Tab-separated table of C-alpha atoms in Angstrom:
chain	number	residue	atom	x	y	z
N	350	MET	CA	11.313	13.992	-1.780
N	351	LYS	CA	7.713	14.263	-2.867
N	352	GLU	CA	7.912	11.403	-5.428
N	353	GLN	CA	9.919	9.461	-2.933
N	354	ILE	CA	7.210	9.440	-0.756
N	355	TYR	CA	4.707	8.533	-3.516
N	356	LEU	CA	6.702	5.474	-4.625
N	357	LEU	CA	6.907	4.507	-0.477
N	358	PHE	CA	3.570	5.166	-0.326
N	359	ILE	CA	2.417	2.753	-3.164
N	360	ALA	CA	4.897	-0.073	-1.812
N	361	THR	CA	3.864	-0.097	1.462
N	362	ILE	CA	0.543	-0.806	0.721
N	363	PHE	CA	0.531	-2.464	3.216
N	364	PHE	CA	3.246	-3.311	5.366
N	365	LEU	CA	3.838	-0.190	7.458
N	366	SER	CA	7.076	-1.547	8.208
N	367	GLY	CA	8.236	-1.914	4.921
N	368	CYS	CA	9.226	-5.586	5.463
N	369	ALA	CA	7.218	-8.592	5.100
N	370	PRO	CA	7.071	-10.808	8.569
N	371	GLU	CA	9.292	-14.314	7.555
N	372	GLU	CA	6.116	-16.476	7.012
N	373	SER	CA	4.652	-13.831	4.535
N	374	ALA	CA	4.276	-14.855	0.851
N	375	VAL	CA	6.407	-12.139	-0.162
N	376	ALA	CA	9.715	-12.598	2.402
N	377	ASP	CA	11.805	-14.004	-0.205
N	378	ILE	CA	10.991	-12.193	-3.420
N	379	GLU	CA	13.879	-10.613	-4.371
N	380	MET	CA	13.606	-6.578	-4.952
N	381	LYS	CA	15.564	-4.420	-7.288
N	382	SER	CA	18.353	-2.619	-5.985
N	383	ASN	CA	18.351	0.460	-4.365
N	384	GLU	CA	20.525	1.863	-7.546
N	385	GLU	CA	17.607	0.741	-9.979
N	386	LEU	CA	14.885	2.253	-7.238
N	387	SER	CA	16.841	5.588	-7.409
N	388	VAL	CA	16.835	6.091	-10.843
N	389	MET	CA	12.910	6.042	-10.817
N	390	THR	CA	12.895	8.149	-8.023
N	391	ASP	CA	15.350	10.790	-9.271
N	392	SER	CA	14.426	10.628	-13.053
N	393	PHE	CA	11.700	8.478	-14.265
N	394	THR	CA	8.861	10.832	-15.940
N	395	GLN	CA	5.060	10.199	-16.365
N	396	ASP	CA	5.475	8.159	-19.746
N	397	ASP	CA	8.292	5.920	-17.958
N	398	PHE	CA	5.999	5.081	-15.497
N	399	TYR	CA	3.266	4.047	-17.999
N	400	ASN	CA	5.474	1.834	-19.690
N	401	LYS	CA	6.316	0.221	-16.533
N	402	LEU	CA	2.664	-0.507	-15.671
N	403	SER	CA	0.808	-0.419	-19.143
N	404	HIS	CA	0.469	-4.115	-18.801
N	405	VAL	CA	-1.061	-4.154	-15.133
N	406	MET	CA	-4.706	-3.908	-16.355
N	407	GLU	CA	-4.466	-6.735	-19.036
N	408	GLU	CA	-2.766	-9.200	-16.825
N	409	ALA	CA	-5.290	-8.509	-13.933
N	410	GLU	CA	-8.079	-9.474	-16.078
N	411	ASN	CA	-6.591	-13.152	-16.163
N	412	PHE	CA	-7.564	-13.930	-12.800
N	413	GLU	CA	-11.454	-12.986	-13.101
N	414	ALA	CA	-11.537	-11.613	-9.496
N	415	GLU	CA	-13.795	-8.512	-8.378
N	416	GLY	CA	-14.006	-6.081	-5.628
N	417	ASP	CA	-11.404	-5.615	-3.329
N	418	LEU	CA	-9.523	-8.883	-4.399
N	419	GLU	CA	-9.303	-7.393	-7.703
N	420	LYS	CA	-7.825	-4.169	-6.168
N	421	TRP	CA	-4.914	-6.139	-4.330
N	422	ILE	CA	-4.251	-8.192	-7.111
N	423	ILE	CA	-3.693	-4.822	-9.578
N	424	ARG	CA	-1.280	-3.272	-6.365
N	425	THR	CA	0.245	-7.113	-6.662
N	426	LEU	CA	0.819	-6.568	-10.385
N	427	SER	CA	1.808	-2.963	-10.129
N	428	GLU	CA	4.373	-3.689	-7.249
N	429	GLU	CA	5.703	-6.705	-9.499
N	430	ALA	CA	6.362	-4.182	-12.389
N	431	LEU	CA	7.765	-1.604	-10.192
N	432	TYR	CA	9.711	-2.882	-7.737
N	433	TYR	CA	10.471	-6.741	-7.652
N	434	ALA	CA	13.373	-8.207	-9.613
N	435	GLU	CA	11.673	-11.189	-10.121
N	436	ASP	CA	8.637	-11.969	-12.207
N	437	LEU	CA	5.565	-13.877	-9.985
N	438	THR	CA	3.399	-16.676	-11.271
N	439	GLU	CA	-0.067	-16.305	-11.217
N	440	ASP	CA	-0.484	-18.456	-8.285
N	441	GLU	CA	1.796	-16.117	-6.242
N	442	ILE	CA	-0.130	-13.143	-7.084
N	443	ILE	CA	-3.071	-14.524	-5.968
N	444	VAL	CA	-1.729	-15.537	-2.895
N	445	ILE	CA	-0.017	-12.188	-2.030
N	446	ALA	CA	-3.164	-10.602	-2.867
N	447	LYS	CA	-5.325	-12.552	-0.593
N	448	GLU	CA	-2.663	-12.139	2.152
N	449	ARG	CA	-2.782	-8.620	1.862
N	450	LEU	CA	-6.551	-8.621	1.864
N	451	THR	CA	-6.955	-10.170	5.060
N	452	GLU	CA	-3.965	-8.429	6.559
N	453	ASP	CA	-5.572	-5.510	5.578
N	454	GLN	CA	-8.852	-6.107	7.028
N	455	VAL	CA	-7.458	-7.613	10.306
N	456	TRP	CA	-5.298	-4.570	10.913
N	457	LYS	CA	-8.364	-2.413	10.507
N	458	GLU	CA	-10.753	-4.464	12.582
N	459	ILE	CA	-7.706	-4.392	15.697
N	460	ALA	CA	-7.625	-0.734	15.661
N	461	GLU	CA	-11.163	-0.254	15.795
N	462	LYS	CA	-11.924	-3.142	18.079
N	463	LYS	CA	-9.277	-3.502	20.643
N	464	TYR	CA	-7.877	0.421	20.502
N	465	GLY	CA	-11.651	2.130	19.463
N	466	VAL	CA	-9.446	4.090	16.658
N	467	THR	CA	-11.572	4.885	13.989
N	468	VAL	CA	-12.047	7.534	10.999
N	469	SER	CA	-15.091	9.637	9.448
N	470	GLU	CA	-15.721	9.801	5.931
N	471	GLU	CA	-14.970	13.824	6.489
N	472	GLU	CA	-11.765	13.142	8.202
N	473	LEU	CA	-10.389	10.889	5.644
N	474	ASN	CA	-11.791	13.399	2.674
N	475	GLN	CA	-10.080	16.137	4.512
N	476	TYR	CA	-6.804	13.973	5.119
N	477	ILE	CA	-6.427	12.988	1.672
N	478	ASP	CA	-6.957	16.513	-0.006
N	479	ASN	CA	-4.355	18.093	2.714
N	480	ILE	CA	-1.303	15.269	1.464
N	481	THR	CA	-2.467	15.725	-1.985
N	482	GLN	CA	-3.204	19.388	-2.532
N	483	SER	CA	-0.687	20.980	-5.210
N	484	PHE	CA	1.036	17.713	-5.648
N	485	GLU	CA	1.088	15.778	-8.984
N	486	SER	CA	3.602	12.897	-9.208
N	487	PRO	CA	4.573	11.584	-12.576
N	488	LEU	CA	4.107	7.885	-10.811
N	489	GLN	CA	0.729	8.808	-9.327
N	490	LEU	CA	-0.369	10.659	-12.544
N	491	ALA	CA	0.712	7.358	-14.401
N	492	TYR	CA	-1.059	4.824	-12.186
N	493	ALA	CA	-4.110	6.571	-12.646
N	494	ASP	CA	-3.840	6.692	-16.299
N	495	VAL	CA	-3.148	3.148	-16.672
N	496	LEU	CA	-6.438	2.243	-13.888
N	497	GLY	CA	-8.248	4.838	-16.220
N	498	LEU	CA	-9.009	7.434	-13.299
N	499	THR	CA	-8.694	10.621	-12.731
N	500	VAL	CA	-6.189	11.664	-10.003
N	501	GLU	CA	-9.067	12.262	-7.749
N	502	GLN	CA	-10.843	9.384	-8.598
N	503	LEU	CA	-7.584	7.490	-7.681
N	504	ASN	CA	-7.054	9.074	-4.508
N	505	HIS	CA	-10.770	9.178	-3.376
N	506	GLY	CA	-11.749	5.720	-4.732
N	507	PHE	CA	-9.438	3.078	-5.517
N	508	ASP	CA	-6.452	4.586	-3.146
N	509	LEU	CA	-9.291	5.613	-0.560
N	510	ASP	CA	-7.840	2.200	1.739
N	511	VAL	CA	-4.585	3.429	1.332
N	512	TYR	CA	-4.923	7.035	3.448
N	513	GLU	CA	-7.797	5.317	5.777
N	514	LYS	CA	-4.718	3.172	7.089
N	515	ASN	CA	-2.309	6.156	7.090
N	516	LEU	CA	-4.871	8.367	8.998
N	517	LEU	CA	-5.763	5.102	11.080
N	518	TRP	CA	-2.146	4.876	12.047
N	519	GLU	CA	-1.501	8.084	12.970
N	520	LYS	CA	-4.296	8.448	15.765
N	521	LEU	CA	-3.634	4.597	16.760
N	522	LYS	CA	0.092	5.401	17.377
N	523	PRO	CA	-0.692	7.394	20.836
N	524	LYS	CA	-2.269	4.602	21.843
N	525	LEU	CA	0.559	1.994	20.815
N	526	GLU	CA	2.802	3.812	22.942
N	527	GLU	CA	0.848	3.482	25.817
N	528	GLU	CA	0.709	-0.216	25.268
N	529	TYR	CA	3.679	-0.917	24.314
N	530	GLY	CA	5.692	1.198	26.800
N	531	THR	CA	7.735	2.749	23.905
N	532	SER	CA	7.899	5.604	21.338
N	533	ASP	CA	10.326	4.030	18.921
N	534	SER	CA	8.119	3.928	15.294
N	535	ASN	CA	9.752	0.561	14.301
N	536	LYS	CA	9.192	-1.288	17.374
N	537	LEU	CA	5.553	-0.036	17.487
N	538	VAL	CA	4.937	-1.388	14.048
N	539	GLU	CA	6.877	-4.397	14.943
N	540	ARG	CA	4.343	-5.557	17.845
N	541	TYR	CA	1.196	-4.094	15.914
N	542	ASN	CA	2.166	-6.238	13.087
N	543	GLU	CA	2.507	-8.998	15.767
N	544	GLU	CA	-0.845	-8.719	16.471
N	545	VAL	CA	-2.162	-8.498	12.861
N	546	SER	CA	-0.295	-11.770	11.797
N	547	GLU	CA	-1.726	-13.466	14.883
N	548	GLY	CA	-5.372	-12.312	14.360
N	549	SER	CA	-4.373	-12.825	10.435
N	550	ARG	CA	-4.315	-17.080	11.260
């Protein structure tokens, strides 16, 4: 179960809904079958995941990107290797990475400026420790290895923004329930993603 959670965690880096809006660059990308994904979650070892991801850093260097964009390129390449049924072109990878970087920034900006939701460094580190305590996923171990990081560096550094977004969502959800008049999680995600899409244009 925890492996499945981590797979989803990486895959939703960021669309909390798990699906992209129609105008998104990833909307028409064919995903691997449920059967293929089940094989990964049920039987893949750290070596299996490493072999799937081993090319990612070398490919990422071809883009000559830096900072947050480089991170999102790495994530897009990782998602392609794990979840997509088709190979992406370099142009597609750049478009997706830029789209997700912008969306992530707008997502957090709306949470803070419109709804007053923020997280402190102390809250975030405690949240990460609570989630990752006594949990070593083969995927997570392989992902860290490919990036040349320890798992702690992955969680508290490279993927810090992933955990931040999840913690923000926990604090944002009650405010959205009041704003939208519903407690249906899917509707909350859909409505908030609409706000983000409008803010990203």
